[in-house]
Amino acid sequence: GIVQVVYPSVNSDFELARLGPGDFFGEMALLNDKPRSATVRAMTALEVLVLDKEDFRRVVSETPGLAFKLLAALSVRIRNADEQISNLSDQAVRDPLTGLLNRRAFQDRLSEEVNRARRYGSAFSLLIIDVDHFKSINDTLGHVAGDEVLAWVGRILLEHTRAADAPFRIGGEEFAVLCPAADSHMAGQAAQRLVAVVAEAKPPTDQVLKVTMSAGYASCPEHGTTFEDLYMVADNALLQAKVDGRNRVSHPPPPGEA
């Protein structure tokens, strides 16, 4: 017959595997005396051979060939489980539309950079970027066109930043880029480059559309040494760029000035 191996979760059960004739299950609990970590459900009528713990261990001990086959099968299962877990973990921190890291990942990474800077005295910079007048794009051209623009911006952020930089989508039309080992001057140049590329390029939409972005930035330790301070400085600079007319980068005020 056929059985389904599932991992129970709060919202829905996640299928780990489907096993058929000649396969085995339950061996891990018998080997390590731990509670089962998954549930096995019959998908069809079954005929199964049931071994208790002592019988199972005796068969494995007395039959090296069987033990080797069991080990080989377990290695495949562990590898598959690792790949599934890795994929699930990646999905949890990726924005499905742009493929960029999401706000949750951004908060974790910014906290890590702050802690690293405190520990080693290293510098880094944070860019906050917003697509100008994005609501009007959705209102006039529809959400499909809006999604195309966001995905396009995401690709530009990936293609026009350093390999060490980490772009994120942290809101509807709001993006961020963490730039390790980048001072304030380098951050300003990076932000200006991204704003200029978007302004000069044509988004892949059927309609003729001009897209621009505004950006602000902050550098650690020059503008702050905490998550909150750096985000506030960069976000305030972004707001100033919008006030000044959009399609531009606003420099943060010198430390100590409002």
PDB file of N, CA, C and O in Angstrom, residues 160-218:
ATOM      1  N   HIS A 160      22.287  46.252  -9.394  1.00  0.00           N
ATOM      2  CA  HIS A 160      23.090  47.468  -9.302  1.00  0.00           C
ATOM      3  C   HIS A 160      23.564  47.751  -7.881  1.00  0.00           C
ATOM      4  O   HIS A 160      23.796  48.908  -7.518  1.00  0.00           O
ATOM      5  N   THR A 161      23.709  46.703  -7.100  1.00  0.00           N
ATOM      6  CA  THR A 161      24.343  46.812  -5.787  1.00  0.00           C
ATOM      7  C   THR A 161      25.507  45.823  -5.729  1.00  0.00           C
ATOM      8  O   THR A 161      25.595  44.909  -6.552  1.00  0.00           O
ATOM      9  N   ARG A 162      26.374  46.016  -4.764  1.00  0.00           N
ATOM     10  CA  ARG A 162      27.525  45.130  -4.623  1.00  0.00           C
ATOM     11  C   ARG A 162      27.084  43.740  -4.174  1.00  0.00           C
ATOM     12  O   ARG A 162      26.004  43.574  -3.611  1.00  0.00           O
ATOM     13  N   ALA A 163      27.941  42.762  -4.419  1.00  0.00           N
ATOM     14  CA  ALA A 163      27.618  41.398  -3.994  1.00  0.00           C
ATOM     15  C   ALA A 163      27.440  41.318  -2.482  1.00  0.00           C
ATOM     16  O   ALA A 163      26.642  40.519  -1.981  1.00  0.00           O
ATOM     17  N   ALA A 164      28.150  42.163  -1.744  1.00  0.00           N
ATOM     18  CA  ALA A 164      28.054  42.146  -0.288  1.00  0.00           C
ATOM     19  C   ALA A 164      26.804  42.840   0.223  1.00  0.00           C
ATOM     20  O   ALA A 164      26.402  42.640   1.375  1.00  0.00           O
ATOM     21  N   ASP A 165      26.174  43.671  -0.595  1.00  0.00           N
ATOM     22  CA  ASP A 165      24.988  44.412  -0.171  1.00  0.00           C
ATOM     23  C   ASP A 165      23.767  43.511  -0.136  1.00  0.00           C
ATOM     24  O   ASP A 165      23.688  42.518  -0.885  1.00  0.00           O
ATOM     25  N   ALA A 166      22.807  43.854   0.704  1.00  0.00           N
ATOM     26  CA  ALA A 166      21.586  43.048   0.848  1.00  0.00           C
ATOM     27  C   ALA A 166      20.363  43.931   0.631  1.00  0.00           C
ATOM     28  O   ALA A 166      20.039  44.762   1.479  1.00  0.00           O
ATOM     29  N   PRO A 167      19.654  43.766  -0.515  1.00  0.00           N
ATOM     30  CA  PRO A 167      18.422  44.521  -0.751  1.00  0.00           C
ATOM     31  C   PRO A 167      17.214  43.815  -0.116  1.00  0.00           C
ATOM     32  O   PRO A 167      17.160  42.581  -0.060  1.00  0.00           O
ATOM     33  N   PHE A 168      16.248  44.607   0.324  1.00  0.00           N
ATOM     34  CA  PHE A 168      15.043  44.088   0.961  1.00  0.00           C
ATOM     35  C   PHE A 168      13.823  44.840   0.432  1.00  0.00           C
ATOM     36  O   PHE A 168      13.923  46.016   0.057  1.00  0.00           O
ATOM     37  N   ARG A 169      12.692  44.163   0.421  1.00  0.00           N
ATOM     38  CA  ARG A 169      11.407  44.862   0.278  1.00  0.00           C
ATOM     39  C   ARG A 169      10.784  44.890   1.670  1.00  0.00           C
ATOM     40  O   ARG A 169      10.436  43.850   2.221  1.00  0.00           O
ATOM     41  N   ILE A 170      10.636  46.091   2.236  1.00  0.00           N
ATOM     42  CA  ILE A 170      10.198  46.188   3.624  1.00  0.00           C
ATOM     43  C   ILE A 170       8.784  46.730   3.766  1.00  0.00           C
ATOM     44  O   ILE A 170       8.269  46.832   4.881  1.00  0.00           O
ATOM     45  N   GLY A 171       8.149  47.066   2.657  1.00  0.00           N
ATOM     46  CA  GLY A 171       6.775  47.534   2.698  1.00  0.00           C
ATOM     47  C   GLY A 171       6.166  47.431   1.325  1.00  0.00           C
ATOM     48  O   GLY A 171       6.736  46.799   0.433  1.00  0.00           O
ATOM     49  N   GLY A 172       5.028  48.059   1.120  1.00  0.00           N
ATOM     50  CA  GLY A 172       4.364  47.990  -0.179  1.00  0.00           C
ATOM     51  C   GLY A 172       5.271  48.408  -1.315  1.00  0.00           C
ATOM     52  O   GLY A 172       5.597  47.622  -2.200  1.00  0.00           O
ATOM     53  N   GLU A 173       5.674  49.678  -1.312  1.00  0.00           N
ATOM     54  CA  GLU A 173       6.592  50.186  -2.336  1.00  0.00           C
ATOM     55  C   GLU A 173       7.886  50.681  -1.717  1.00  0.00           C
ATOM     56  O   GLU A 173       8.616  51.456  -2.326  1.00  0.00           O
ATOM     57  N   GLU A 174       8.170  50.211  -0.537  1.00  0.00           N
ATOM     58  CA  GLU A 174       9.356  50.656   0.199  1.00  0.00           C
ATOM     59  C   GLU A 174      10.419  49.556   0.214  1.00  0.00           C
ATOM     60  O   GLU A 174      10.124  48.397   0.483  1.00  0.00           O
ATOM     61  N   PHE A 175      11.658  49.963  -0.055  1.00  0.00           N
ATOM     62  CA  PHE A 175      12.771  49.042  -0.123  1.00  0.00           C
ATOM     63  C   PHE A 175      13.899  49.536   0.787  1.00  0.00           C
ATOM     64  O   PHE A 175      13.939  50.704   1.177  1.00  0.00           O
ATOM     65  N   ALA A 176      14.793  48.642   1.101  1.00  0.00           N
ATOM     66  CA  ALA A 176      15.973  48.996   1.895  1.00  0.00           C
ATOM     67  C   ALA A 176      17.166  48.235   1.350  1.00  0.00           C
ATOM     68  O   ALA A 176      17.017  47.163   0.742  1.00  0.00           O
ATOM     69  N   VAL A 177      18.343  48.791   1.556  1.00  0.00           N
ATOM     70  CA  VAL A 177      19.587  48.117   1.193  1.00  0.00           C
ATOM     71  C   VAL A 177      20.567  48.283   2.351  1.00  0.00           C
ATOM     72  O   VAL A 177      20.820  49.411   2.789  1.00  0.00           O
ATOM     73  N   LEU A 178      21.090  47.173   2.841  1.00  0.00           N
ATOM     74  CA  LEU A 178      22.153  47.206   3.841  1.00  0.00           C
ATOM     75  C   LEU A 178      23.490  47.102   3.123  1.00  0.00           C
ATOM     76  O   LEU A 178      23.696  46.200   2.303  1.00  0.00           O
ATOM     77  N   CYS A 179      24.379  48.032   3.433  1.00  0.00           N
ATOM     78  CA  CYS A 179      25.675  48.096   2.749  1.00  0.00           C
ATOM     79  C   CYS A 179      26.801  47.928   3.762  1.00  0.00           C
ATOM     80  O   CYS A 179      27.230  48.920   4.395  1.00  0.00           O
ATOM     81  N   PRO A 180      27.293  46.717   3.954  1.00  0.00           N
ATOM     82  CA  PRO A 180      28.401  46.504   4.902  1.00  0.00           C
ATOM     83  C   PRO A 180      29.657  47.233   4.453  1.00  0.00           C
ATOM     84  O   PRO A 180      29.896  47.430   3.252  1.00  0.00           O
ATOM     85  N   ALA A 181      30.454  47.642   5.430  1.00  0.00           N
ATOM     86  CA  ALA A 181      31.742  48.300   5.149  1.00  0.00           C
ATOM     87  C   ALA A 181      31.597  49.486   4.216  1.00  0.00           C
ATOM     88  O   ALA A 181      32.452  49.736   3.355  1.00  0.00           O
ATOM     89  N   ALA A 182      30.497  50.239   4.376  1.00  0.00           N
ATOM     90  CA  ALA A 182      30.255  51.419   3.539  1.00  0.00           C
ATOM     91  C   ALA A 182      30.045  52.631   4.430  1.00  0.00           C
ATOM     92  O   ALA A 182      29.190  52.608   5.324  1.00  0.00           O
ATOM     93  N   ASP A 183      30.823  53.704   4.208  1.00  0.00           N
ATOM     94  CA  ASP A 183      30.652  54.917   4.994  1.00  0.00           C
ATOM     95  C   ASP A 183      29.576  55.799   4.367  1.00  0.00           C
ATOM     96  O   ASP A 183      28.939  55.430   3.368  1.00  0.00           O
ATOM     97  N   SER A 184      29.398  56.978   4.922  1.00  0.00           N
ATOM     98  CA  SER A 184      28.335  57.867   4.479  1.00  0.00           C
ATOM     99  C   SER A 184      28.506  58.279   3.011  1.00  0.00           C
ATOM    100  O   SER A 184      27.536  58.330   2.255  1.00  0.00           O
ATOM    101  N   HIS A 185      29.746  58.567   2.618  1.00  0.00           N
ATOM    102  CA  HIS A 185      29.997  58.967   1.229  1.00  0.00           C
ATOM    103  C   HIS A 185      29.632  57.840   0.263  1.00  0.00           C
ATOM    104  O   HIS A 185      28.967  58.069  -0.761  1.00  0.00           O
ATOM    105  N   MET A 186      30.031  56.626   0.575  1.00  0.00           N
ATOM    106  CA  MET A 186      29.726  55.481  -0.276  1.00  0.00           C
ATOM    107  C   MET A 186      28.224  55.236  -0.316  1.00  0.00           C
ATOM    108  O   MET A 186      27.664  54.885  -1.365  1.00  0.00           O
ATOM    109  N   ALA A 187      27.548  55.422   0.814  1.00  0.00           N
ATOM    110  CA  ALA A 187      26.098  55.210   0.858  1.00  0.00           C
ATOM    111  C   ALA A 187      25.374  56.200  -0.039  1.00  0.00           C
ATOM    112  O   ALA A 187      24.443  55.851  -0.770  1.00  0.00           O
ATOM    113  N   GLY A 188      25.811  57.468   0.006  1.00  0.00           N
ATOM    114  CA  GLY A 188      25.190  58.473  -0.849  1.00  0.00           C
ATOM    115  C   GLY A 188      25.363  58.153  -2.318  1.00  0.00           C
ATOM    116  O   GLY A 188      24.441  58.312  -3.126  1.00  0.00           O
ATOM    117  N   GLN A 189      26.555  57.688  -2.684  1.00  0.00           N
ATOM    118  CA  GLN A 189      26.799  57.325  -4.080  1.00  0.00           C
ATOM    119  C   GLN A 189      25.940  56.144  -4.501  1.00  0.00           C
ATOM    120  O   GLN A 189      25.389  56.124  -5.619  1.00  0.00           O
ATOM    121  N   ALA A 190      25.828  55.144  -3.624  1.00  0.00           N
ATOM    122  CA  ALA A 190      25.027  53.959  -3.948  1.00  0.00           C
ATOM    123  C   ALA A 190      23.567  54.327  -4.135  1.00  0.00           C
ATOM    124  O   ALA A 190      22.906  53.874  -5.083  1.00  0.00           O
ATOM    125  N   ALA A 191      23.038  55.156  -3.232  1.00  0.00           N
ATOM    126  CA  ALA A 191      21.636  55.564  -3.333  1.00  0.00           C
ATOM    127  C   ALA A 191      21.397  56.372  -4.600  1.00  0.00           C
ATOM    128  O   ALA A 191      20.391  56.168  -5.303  1.00  0.00           O
ATOM    129  N   GLN A 192      22.324  57.291  -4.914  1.00  0.00           N
ATOM    130  CA  GLN A 192      22.168  58.108  -6.116  1.00  0.00           C
ATOM    131  C   GLN A 192      22.206  57.251  -7.375  1.00  0.00           C
ATOM    132  O   GLN A 192      21.458  57.491  -8.333  1.00  0.00           O
ATOM    133  N   ARG A 193      23.070  56.243  -7.395  1.00  0.00           N
ATOM    134  CA  ARG A 193      23.157  55.356  -8.549  1.00  0.00           C
ATOM    135  C   ARG A 193      21.831  54.621  -8.770  1.00  0.00           C
ATOM    136  O   ARG A 193      21.345  54.528  -9.908  1.00  0.00           O
ATOM    137  N   LEU A 194      21.224  54.106  -7.708  1.00  0.00           N
ATOM    138  CA  LEU A 194      19.970  53.376  -7.841  1.00  0.00           C
ATOM    139  C   LEU A 194      18.837  54.291  -8.298  1.00  0.00           C
ATOM    140  O   LEU A 194      18.034  53.920  -9.175  1.00  0.00           O
ATOM    141  N   VAL A 195      18.773  55.483  -7.727  1.00  0.00           N
ATOM    142  CA  VAL A 195      17.733  56.438  -8.127  1.00  0.00           C
ATOM    143  C   VAL A 195      17.898  56.809  -9.598  1.00  0.00           C
ATOM    144  O   VAL A 195      16.912  56.886 -10.353  1.00  0.00           O
ATOM    145  N   ALA A 196      19.119  57.025 -10.035  1.00  0.00           N
ATOM    146  CA  ALA A 196      19.371  57.420 -11.422  1.00  0.00           C
ATOM    147  C   ALA A 196      19.044  56.292 -12.391  1.00  0.00           C
ATOM    148  O   ALA A 196      18.464  56.532 -13.465  1.00  0.00           O
ATOM    149  N   VAL A 197      19.391  55.071 -12.052  1.00  0.00           N
ATOM    150  CA  VAL A 197      19.122  53.935 -12.944  1.00  0.00           C
ATOM    151  C   VAL A 197      17.620  53.782 -13.169  1.00  0.00           C
ATOM    152  O   VAL A 197      17.158  53.597 -14.310  1.00  0.00           O
ATOM    153  N   VAL A 198      16.834  53.857 -12.111  1.00  0.00           N
ATOM    154  CA  VAL A 198      15.382  53.712 -12.250  1.00  0.00           C
ATOM    155  C   VAL A 198      14.804  54.859 -13.079  1.00  0.00           C
ATOM    156  O   VAL A 198      13.941  54.660 -13.937  1.00  0.00           O
ATOM    157  N   ALA A 199      15.274  56.081 -12.845  1.00  0.00           N
ATOM    158  CA  ALA A 199      14.749  57.234 -13.572  1.00  0.00           C
ATOM    159  C   ALA A 199      15.051  57.154 -15.059  1.00  0.00           C
ATOM    160  O   ALA A 199      14.262  57.621 -15.890  1.00  0.00           O
ATOM    161  N   GLU A 200      16.174  56.560 -15.416  1.00  0.00           N
ATOM    162  CA  GLU A 200      16.587  56.507 -16.822  1.00  0.00           C
ATOM    163  C   GLU A 200      16.049  55.284 -17.561  1.00  0.00           C
ATOM    164  O   GLU A 200      15.985  55.286 -18.792  1.00  0.00           O
ATOM    165  N   ALA A 201      15.678  54.247 -16.832  1.00  0.00           N
ATOM    166  CA  ALA A 201      15.252  52.999 -17.470  1.00  0.00           C
ATOM    167  C   ALA A 201      13.744  53.001 -17.729  1.00  0.00           C
ATOM    168  O   ALA A 201      12.992  53.803 -17.163  1.00  0.00           O
ATOM    169  N   LYS A 202      13.311  52.085 -18.577  1.00  0.00           N
ATOM    170  CA  LYS A 202      11.883  51.936 -18.886  1.00  0.00           C
ATOM    171  C   LYS A 202      11.363  50.670 -18.226  1.00  0.00           C
ATOM    172  O   LYS A 202      11.895  49.583 -18.479  1.00  0.00           O
ATOM    173  N   PRO A 203      10.358  50.777 -17.393  1.00  0.00           N
ATOM    174  CA  PRO A 203       9.813  49.572 -16.752  1.00  0.00           C
ATOM    175  C   PRO A 203       9.149  48.662 -17.773  1.00  0.00           C
ATOM    176  O   PRO A 203       8.641  49.131 -18.796  1.00  0.00           O
ATOM    177  N   PRO A 204       9.130  47.352 -17.527  1.00  0.00           N
ATOM    178  CA  PRO A 204       8.585  46.396 -18.496  1.00  0.00           C
ATOM    179  C   PRO A 204       7.067  46.303 -18.420  1.00  0.00           C
ATOM    180  O   PRO A 204       6.499  45.252 -18.138  1.00  0.00           O
ATOM    181  N   THR A 205       6.390  47.386 -18.698  1.00  0.00           N
ATOM    182  CA  THR A 205       4.925  47.398 -18.713  1.00  0.00           C
ATOM    183  C   THR A 205       4.442  47.712 -20.124  1.00  0.00           C
ATOM    184  O   THR A 205       5.168  48.324 -20.926  1.00  0.00           O
ATOM    185  N   ASP A 206       3.213  47.308 -20.417  1.00  0.00           N
ATOM    186  CA  ASP A 206       2.654  47.585 -21.746  1.00  0.00           C
ATOM    187  C   ASP A 206       2.392  49.079 -21.938  1.00  0.00           C
ATOM    188  O   ASP A 206       2.434  49.592 -23.050  1.00  0.00           O
ATOM    189  N   GLN A 207       2.110  49.766 -20.855  1.00  0.00           N
ATOM    190  CA  GLN A 207       1.838  51.193 -20.930  1.00  0.00           C
ATOM    191  C   GLN A 207       3.133  51.999 -20.827  1.00  0.00           C
ATOM    192  O   GLN A 207       4.116  51.559 -20.241  1.00  0.00           O
ATOM    193  N   VAL A 208       3.119  53.179 -21.434  1.00  0.00           N
ATOM    194  CA  VAL A 208       4.249  54.098 -21.303  1.00  0.00           C
ATOM    195  C   VAL A 208       4.217  54.658 -19.894  1.00  0.00           C
ATOM    196  O   VAL A 208       3.225  55.252 -19.464  1.00  0.00           O
ATOM    197  N   LEU A 209       5.312  54.473 -19.165  1.00  0.00           N
ATOM    198  CA  LEU A 209       5.289  54.807 -17.743  1.00  0.00           C
ATOM    199  C   LEU A 209       6.654  55.322 -17.316  1.00  0.00           C
ATOM    200  O   LEU A 209       7.682  54.735 -17.652  1.00  0.00           O
ATOM    201  N   LYS A 210       6.649  56.420 -16.592  1.00  0.00           N
ATOM    202  CA  LYS A 210       7.862  56.992 -16.021  1.00  0.00           C
ATOM    203  C   LYS A 210       7.868  56.687 -14.530  1.00  0.00           C
ATOM    204  O   LYS A 210       6.951  57.062 -13.797  1.00  0.00           O
ATOM    205  N   VAL A 211       8.884  55.977 -14.090  1.00  0.00           N
ATOM    206  CA  VAL A 211       8.989  55.599 -12.678  1.00  0.00           C
ATOM    207  C   VAL A 211      10.220  56.253 -12.084  1.00  0.00           C
ATOM    208  O   VAL A 211      11.303  56.242 -12.689  1.00  0.00           O
ATOM    209  N   THR A 212      10.061  56.855 -10.915  1.00  0.00           N
ATOM    210  CA  THR A 212      11.189  57.423 -10.189  1.00  0.00           C
ATOM    211  C   THR A 212      11.158  56.943  -8.742  1.00  0.00           C
ATOM    212  O   THR A 212      10.140  56.430  -8.260  1.00  0.00           O
ATOM    213  N   MET A 213      12.271  57.137  -8.053  1.00  0.00           N
ATOM    214  CA  MET A 213      12.372  56.752  -6.650  1.00  0.00           C
ATOM    215  C   MET A 213      12.994  57.889  -5.847  1.00  0.00           C
ATOM    216  O   MET A 213      13.729  58.717  -6.384  1.00  0.00           O
ATOM    217  N   SER A 214      12.687  57.888  -4.558  1.00  0.00           N
ATOM    218  CA  SER A 214      13.342  58.780  -3.615  1.00  0.00           C
ATOM    219  C   SER A 214      14.083  57.924  -2.596  1.00  0.00           C
ATOM    220  O   SER A 214      13.677  56.797  -2.313  1.00  0.00           O
ATOM    221  N   ALA A 215      15.160  58.482  -2.046  1.00  0.00           N
ATOM    222  CA  ALA A 215      15.970  57.687  -1.118  1.00  0.00           C
ATOM    223  C   ALA A 215      16.579  58.554  -0.032  1.00  0.00           C
ATOM    224  O   ALA A 215      16.830  59.752  -0.218  1.00  0.00           O
ATOM    225  N   GLY A 216      16.791  57.920   1.104  1.00  0.00           N
ATOM    226  CA  GLY A 216      17.544  58.514   2.202  1.00  0.00           C
ATOM    227  C   GLY A 216      18.477  57.463   2.752  1.00  0.00           C
ATOM    228  O   GLY A 216      18.326  56.273   2.457  1.00  0.00           O
ATOM    229  N   TYR A 217      19.436  57.886   3.551  1.00  0.00           N
ATOM    230  CA  TYR A 217      20.384  56.900   4.072  1.00  0.00           C
ATOM    231  C   TYR A 217      20.923  57.352   5.424  1.00  0.00           C
ATOM    232  O   TYR A 217      20.787  58.508   5.838  1.00  0.00           O
ATOM    233  N   ALA A 218      21.538  56.414   6.106  1.00  0.00           N
ATOM    234  CA  ALA A 218      22.205  56.676   7.378  1.00  0.00           C
ATOM    235  C   ALA A 218      23.381  55.724   7.477  1.00  0.00           C
ATOM    236  O   ALA A 218      23.341  54.618   6.927  1.00  0.00           O
TER     237      ALA A 218
END
